[in-house]
Amino acid sequence: MKTTSTQTIHRGHAALKWSIASAAMLCASAAMAQNWPDKPVHLIVAFPPGGIVDTVARQLQPKLQSALGQPVIVENRAGAGGTVGAAEVARATPDGYKLLMVFDSYATYSLTYPKLTFNPAKDLTPVTQIARNPLILVVNPQVKAQSVKDLVALSKADPKALNYASVGAGSSNHLTAELFKSVSGMQAMHVPYKGGGPAMQDLLGGQVQMMFLSAVLAQPHVQGGKLRAVAQTGSQRVAAFASVPTVAESGYPGFDVNSWVGLLAPAATPKPVVERLNKEIRAIVQDPAFSARLQEQGLSGIGNTPEQFAKALEAENKQWTQLVRERQLSMD
């Protein structure tokens, strides 16, 4: 009985120590969050300047800086499809001072980069998705197709007539094109490039015939007559491409794919800090002036909760994983 009682006391002491330690950690976390931020906040953009993620980050920066009362510094950390910047933030001190801006390719990192030095599902925590935009199916003007119906018919008449560009295997351009091929029966060969610059150069030059391009990047080339917009991939038309039908309107109901830009933080970032960031960014996204600026570029605001963002990431990863397996797509 004495031994049992002694063991019980020891277990009780251990539980008490754990509770005290946990309470102390929570108090320290709450105190830090209460004073956050008291120095500059760094937004790490995992892509080069000029792209959609960088554009949204720089539009967000002055408003977030004003809301937080501290400088917000945008830093580009491009490389390996965004994984260089993501790895940097995953390894950063989880104090809310180094955050990650990414786009939809983040949902497929585990597919595209099996040798990552971090775990996207565990080492980073979602804050919010900021904006979405449909991809625009564009063709070089030399292609004699004015609609999705024409394009599919052209490919079936000559299966070697069309090649499509992407910024790399596993990218949204690649996976969206393969999803479209699976529902439409269109024939087209994938030509992966190492980045948007080379892909765009060959698309404009006619070396490849088509591409699913973000609305932001497609807009100036379509307006200038250098590319022809055939369809958009979202469930509704965006103002910047009001005359261009959706893929769903073109005969494939239920087709709904969007590119998006989102913000993440290191996994152990205190919940109050994540909640504060989420609150401030959602308010910015709902601001009429910010929303109007997004719409001019073919974007629309999202501003969801961390939990909603996490569910969206999980659903996208599941969808694209299934597509890759069904179509036996190469991620090389």
Coordinates of C-alpha atoms in Angstrom, one line a residue:
M1 CA 0.0 0.0 0.0
K2 CA 2.9 2.4 0.8
T3 CA 4.5 1.8 -2.6
T4 CA 1.2 2.4 -4.4
S5 CA 0.6 5.5 -2.4
T6 CA 4.1 6.8 -3.2
Q7 CA 3.6 6.1 -6.9
T8 CA 0.3 7.9 -6.8
I9 CA 1.9 10.9 -5.1
H10 CA 4.8 11.0 -7.6
R11 CA 2.3 10.8 -10.5
G12 CA 0.3 13.6 -8.9
H13 CA 3.5 15.8 -8.6
A14 CA 4.4 15.1 -12.2
A15 CA 0.9 16.1 -13.4
L16 CA 1.0 19.2 -11.3
K17 CA 4.5 20.2 -12.7
W18 CA 3.2 19.6 -16.2
S19 CA 0.1 21.7 -15.6
I20 CA 2.2 24.5 -14.1
A21 CA 4.6 24.4 -17.0
S22 CA 1.7 24.4 -19.5
A23 CA 0.1 27.3 -17.8
A24 CA 3.4 29.2 -17.7
M25 CA 3.8 28.6 -21.5
L26 CA 0.3 29.8 -22.2
C27 CA 0.8 32.9 -20.1
A28 CA 4.0 33.7 -21.9
S29 CA 2.4 33.1 -25.2
A30 CA -0.5 35.3 -24.3
A31 CA 1.8 38.0 -23.1
M32 CA 3.9 37.9 -26.2
A33 CA 0.8 38.0 -28.4
Q34 CA -0.6 41.0 -26.4
N35 CA 2.5 43.0 -27.2
W36 CA 2.7 41.8 -30.8
P37 CA 4.0 43.4 -33.0
D38 CA 6.6 45.6 -31.4
K39 CA 9.0 45.5 -34.4
P40 CA 8.9 45.1 -38.2
V41 CA 7.0 42.2 -39.7
H42 CA 8.5 40.5 -42.7
L43 CA 6.3 39.1 -45.5
I44 CA 8.3 36.5 -47.4
V45 CA 7.1 36.2 -51.0
A46 CA 8.1 32.8 -52.2
F47 CA 8.3 34.0 -55.9
P48 CA 10.0 36.6 -58.0
P49 CA 8.9 40.2 -58.2
G50 CA 6.1 41.0 -60.6
G51 CA 4.0 37.8 -60.3
I52 CA 0.6 37.5 -58.8
V53 CA 1.8 36.7 -55.2
D54 CA 4.2 39.6 -55.3
T55 CA 1.5 41.9 -56.6
V56 CA -1.0 41.0 -53.9
A57 CA 1.7 41.3 -51.2
R58 CA 2.7 44.8 -52.2
Q59 CA -1.0 45.9 -52.4
L60 CA -1.6 44.4 -48.9
Q61 CA 1.6 45.8 -47.4
P62 CA 0.7 49.5 -46.8
K63 CA -2.7 48.6 -45.4
L64 CA -1.4 45.9 -43.1
Q65 CA 1.4 48.1 -41.9
S66 CA -1.2 50.8 -41.0
A67 CA -3.3 48.2 -39.2
L68 CA -0.4 46.7 -37.2
G69 CA 1.3 50.0 -36.4
Q70 CA 4.7 48.5 -37.4
P71 CA 6.7 48.4 -40.6
V72 CA 5.7 45.5 -42.9
I73 CA 8.6 44.5 -45.2
V74 CA 8.0 42.5 -48.4
E75 CA 11.0 40.2 -49.2
N76 CA 11.2 38.0 -52.3
R77 CA 12.7 34.5 -51.7
A78 CA 12.2 32.8 -55.1
G79 CA 13.3 29.3 -56.0
A80 CA 12.2 25.8 -56.6
G81 CA 8.6 26.6 -57.2
G82 CA 8.2 28.6 -54.0
T83 CA 9.7 25.9 -51.7
V84 CA 12.8 27.9 -50.9
G85 CA 10.8 30.7 -49.3
A86 CA 8.4 28.3 -47.7
A87 CA 11.3 26.4 -46.1
E88 CA 12.8 29.6 -44.7
V89 CA 9.5 30.5 -42.9
A90 CA 9.0 26.9 -41.8
R91 CA 12.3 27.1 -39.9
A92 CA 11.7 30.6 -38.6
T93 CA 11.1 31.5 -34.9
P94 CA 7.3 31.2 -34.5
D95 CA 6.7 34.7 -33.2
G96 CA 4.7 36.3 -36.0
Y97 CA 7.5 38.4 -37.4
K98 CA 8.2 36.2 -40.4
L99 CA 5.2 35.2 -42.5
L100 CA 4.8 33.4 -45.9
M101 CA 2.9 34.5 -49.0
V102 CA 2.2 31.7 -51.4
F103 CA -0.2 30.7 -54.1
D104 CA -2.2 27.6 -55.0
S105 CA 0.9 25.4 -55.9
Y106 CA 1.5 25.2 -52.1
A107 CA -1.4 22.6 -52.0
T108 CA 0.6 20.3 -54.2
Y109 CA 4.1 20.6 -52.7
S110 CA 3.9 17.1 -51.3
L111 CA 3.2 15.8 -54.8
T112 CA 5.7 17.8 -56.7
Y113 CA 8.6 17.9 -54.3
P114 CA 8.9 14.5 -52.4
K115 CA 12.2 15.5 -50.9
L116 CA 11.2 18.7 -49.2
T117 CA 13.1 19.6 -46.1
F118 CA 9.9 20.6 -44.3
N119 CA 6.4 19.3 -44.0
P120 CA 3.8 21.7 -45.5
A121 CA 1.0 20.1 -43.5
K122 CA 2.8 20.3 -40.2
D123 CA 5.5 23.0 -40.2
L124 CA 3.3 25.9 -41.4
T125 CA -0.1 27.0 -40.2
P126 CA -2.7 28.7 -42.4
V127 CA -3.7 32.3 -41.6
T128 CA -6.0 33.2 -44.5
Q129 CA -6.5 33.0 -48.2
I130 CA -6.4 36.6 -49.4
A131 CA -7.6 36.5 -53.0
R132 CA -8.5 34.2 -55.8
N133 CA -8.6 34.5 -59.6
P134 CA -9.7 32.1 -62.3
L135 CA -7.2 30.8 -64.8
I136 CA -7.8 32.0 -68.3
L137 CA -7.5 29.5 -71.2
V138 CA -5.5 31.4 -73.8
V139 CA -4.3 30.5 -77.2
N140 CA -1.8 32.0 -79.6
P141 CA -3.7 34.0 -82.2
Q142 CA -2.4 31.6 -84.9
V143 CA -4.7 28.9 -83.4
K144 CA -7.9 28.8 -85.4
A145 CA -10.2 28.3 -82.5
Q146 CA -12.6 30.9 -81.1
S147 CA -14.2 28.8 -78.4
V148 CA -13.7 25.7 -76.2
K149 CA -15.8 23.7 -78.6
D150 CA -13.6 24.7 -81.5
L151 CA -10.4 23.9 -79.5
V152 CA -11.6 20.4 -78.5
A153 CA -12.7 19.7 -82.1
L154 CA -9.4 20.9 -83.4
S155 CA -7.5 18.6 -81.1
K156 CA -9.6 15.6 -81.9
A157 CA -9.2 16.2 -85.7
D158 CA -5.4 16.3 -85.2
P159 CA -4.2 15.0 -81.8
K160 CA -0.7 16.5 -82.5
A161 CA -2.0 20.0 -83.3
L162 CA -1.8 21.4 -79.7
N163 CA 0.9 21.7 -77.1
Y164 CA 0.2 23.5 -73.8
A165 CA 2.7 25.3 -71.6
S166 CA 3.0 25.2 -67.8
V167 CA 5.4 26.8 -65.4
G168 CA 6.4 23.3 -64.2
A169 CA 5.0 19.8 -63.4
G170 CA 2.5 20.0 -60.6
S171 CA 1.7 23.7 -61.2
S172 CA -1.8 25.0 -61.4
N173 CA -1.3 25.4 -65.2
H174 CA -0.4 21.8 -65.5
L175 CA -3.0 20.2 -63.3
T176 CA -5.9 22.5 -64.5
A177 CA -5.1 21.5 -68.1
E178 CA -5.0 17.8 -67.3
L179 CA -8.4 18.2 -65.4
F180 CA -9.8 19.9 -68.5
K181 CA -8.4 17.2 -70.8
S182 CA -10.0 14.5 -68.6
V183 CA -13.5 16.1 -68.8
S184 CA -13.4 17.3 -72.4
G185 CA -11.4 14.6 -74.2
M186 CA -9.1 17.2 -75.6
Q187 CA -5.7 16.1 -76.9
A188 CA -2.7 18.3 -76.1
M189 CA 0.9 17.5 -75.1
H190 CA 2.3 19.1 -71.9
V191 CA 5.4 21.2 -72.3
P192 CA 6.7 22.1 -68.8
Y193 CA 9.0 25.2 -68.4
K194 CA 11.2 26.3 -65.5
G195 CA 9.2 29.4 -64.7
G196 CA 6.6 31.8 -66.2
G197 CA 9.1 33.9 -68.3
P198 CA 10.2 31.1 -70.7
A199 CA 6.7 29.7 -70.9
M200 CA 5.2 33.1 -71.8
Q201 CA 7.9 33.7 -74.4
D202 CA 7.2 30.5 -76.3
L203 CA 3.4 31.0 -76.0
L204 CA 3.6 34.5 -77.5
G205 CA 6.0 33.2 -80.1
G206 CA 3.8 30.3 -81.1
Q207 CA 6.2 27.5 -80.1
V208 CA 3.4 26.3 -77.8
Q209 CA -0.3 26.9 -78.7
M210 CA -2.1 27.3 -75.4
M211 CA -1.9 27.7 -71.6
F212 CA -4.1 28.1 -68.6
L213 CA -2.8 31.5 -67.4
S214 CA -3.7 33.5 -64.3
A215 CA -6.1 36.3 -65.0
V216 CA -3.6 38.9 -63.8
L217 CA -0.9 37.8 -66.2
A218 CA -3.3 37.1 -69.1
Q219 CA -5.0 40.5 -69.1
P220 CA -2.4 42.7 -70.7
H221 CA -1.6 40.2 -73.4
V222 CA -5.2 39.6 -74.3
Q223 CA -5.9 43.3 -74.3
G224 CA -2.9 43.8 -76.6
G225 CA -4.1 41.2 -79.0
K226 CA -1.1 39.0 -78.5
L227 CA -3.2 36.2 -77.0
R228 CA -6.8 35.1 -77.4
A229 CA -8.9 34.3 -74.3
V230 CA -11.1 31.2 -74.9
A231 CA -12.5 30.5 -71.5
Q232 CA -12.1 31.1 -67.8
T233 CA -12.0 28.3 -65.1
G234 CA -14.0 29.8 -62.2
S235 CA -17.7 29.2 -61.6
Q236 CA -18.5 32.8 -62.4
R237 CA -17.0 35.3 -64.9
V238 CA -14.7 38.0 -63.5
A239 CA -15.2 41.6 -64.4
A240 CA -11.8 41.8 -66.2
F241 CA -13.0 39.1 -68.6
A242 CA -16.7 39.7 -68.6
S243 CA -17.1 38.7 -72.3
V244 CA -15.2 35.4 -71.9
P245 CA -17.4 32.4 -71.0
T246 CA -16.5 30.0 -68.2
V247 CA -15.5 26.4 -69.0
A248 CA -18.8 25.4 -67.3
E249 CA -20.7 27.6 -69.6
S250 CA -18.9 26.1 -72.5
G251 CA -20.3 22.7 -72.0
Y252 CA -18.6 21.2 -68.9
P253 CA -20.9 21.9 -65.9
G254 CA -19.3 21.9 -62.5
F255 CA -15.8 22.8 -63.7
D256 CA -14.5 25.3 -61.1
V257 CA -10.8 25.9 -60.6
N258 CA -9.2 29.0 -59.2
S259 CA -5.7 30.2 -58.5
W260 CA -5.3 31.9 -55.1
V261 CA -2.9 33.8 -52.9
G262 CA -2.7 33.0 -49.2
L263 CA -0.7 33.8 -46.0
L264 CA 0.8 31.2 -43.6
A265 CA 2.9 31.4 -40.5
P266 CA 5.3 29.0 -38.7
A267 CA 3.4 26.2 -37.1
A268 CA 3.9 27.1 -33.4
T269 CA 3.0 30.8 -33.9
P270 CA 0.8 31.7 -30.9
K271 CA -2.9 31.5 -31.7
P272 CA -3.7 35.1 -30.6
V273 CA -1.1 36.3 -33.2
V274 CA -2.6 34.2 -36.0
E275 CA -6.1 35.5 -35.0
R276 CA -4.9 39.1 -35.0
L277 CA -3.4 38.7 -38.4
N278 CA -6.5 37.0 -39.7
K279 CA -8.7 39.7 -38.3
E280 CA -6.7 42.6 -39.8
I281 CA -6.3 41.0 -43.3
R282 CA -10.0 40.1 -43.5
A283 CA -10.9 43.7 -42.7
I284 CA -8.5 44.8 -45.5
V285 CA -10.0 42.3 -48.0
Q286 CA -13.5 43.6 -47.2
D287 CA -12.4 47.3 -47.7
P288 CA -14.2 48.6 -50.9
A289 CA -11.1 50.3 -52.3
F290 CA -8.9 47.2 -51.8
S291 CA -11.7 45.0 -53.3
A292 CA -12.1 47.2 -56.3
R293 CA -8.4 47.2 -57.0
L294 CA -8.4 43.4 -56.9
Q295 CA -11.4 43.2 -59.3
E296 CA -9.5 45.5 -61.8
Q297 CA -6.9 42.8 -62.0
G298 CA -9.3 39.9 -62.4
L299 CA -9.0 38.9 -58.7
S300 CA -11.7 38.6 -56.0
G301 CA -11.2 38.8 -52.2
I302 CA -11.6 35.7 -50.0
G303 CA -10.5 36.5 -46.4
N304 CA -11.5 33.2 -44.8
T305 CA -10.7 31.8 -41.4
P306 CA -7.6 29.7 -40.6
E307 CA -9.8 26.7 -40.2
Q308 CA -11.5 27.3 -43.6
F309 CA -8.1 27.8 -45.2
A310 CA -6.8 24.5 -43.7
K311 CA -9.9 22.6 -45.1
A312 CA -9.4 24.2 -48.5
L313 CA -5.8 23.1 -48.6
E314 CA -6.7 19.6 -47.6
A315 CA -9.5 19.4 -50.2
E316 CA -7.2 20.6 -53.0
N317 CA -4.4 18.3 -52.1
K318 CA -6.9 15.4 -52.2
Q319 CA -8.4 16.5 -55.5
W320 CA -5.0 16.9 -57.3
T321 CA -3.5 13.7 -55.8
Q322 CA -6.5 11.7 -57.2
L323 CA -6.0 13.4 -60.6
V324 CA -2.3 12.6 -60.7
R325 CA -2.9 9.0 -59.8
E326 CA -5.8 8.5 -62.3
R327 CA -4.0 10.1 -65.2
Q328 CA -0.5 8.7 -64.1
L329 CA 1.0 12.2 -64.5
S330 CA 4.7 12.7 -64.2
M331 CA 5.8 15.2 -61.6
D332 CA 9.4 15.4 -63.1

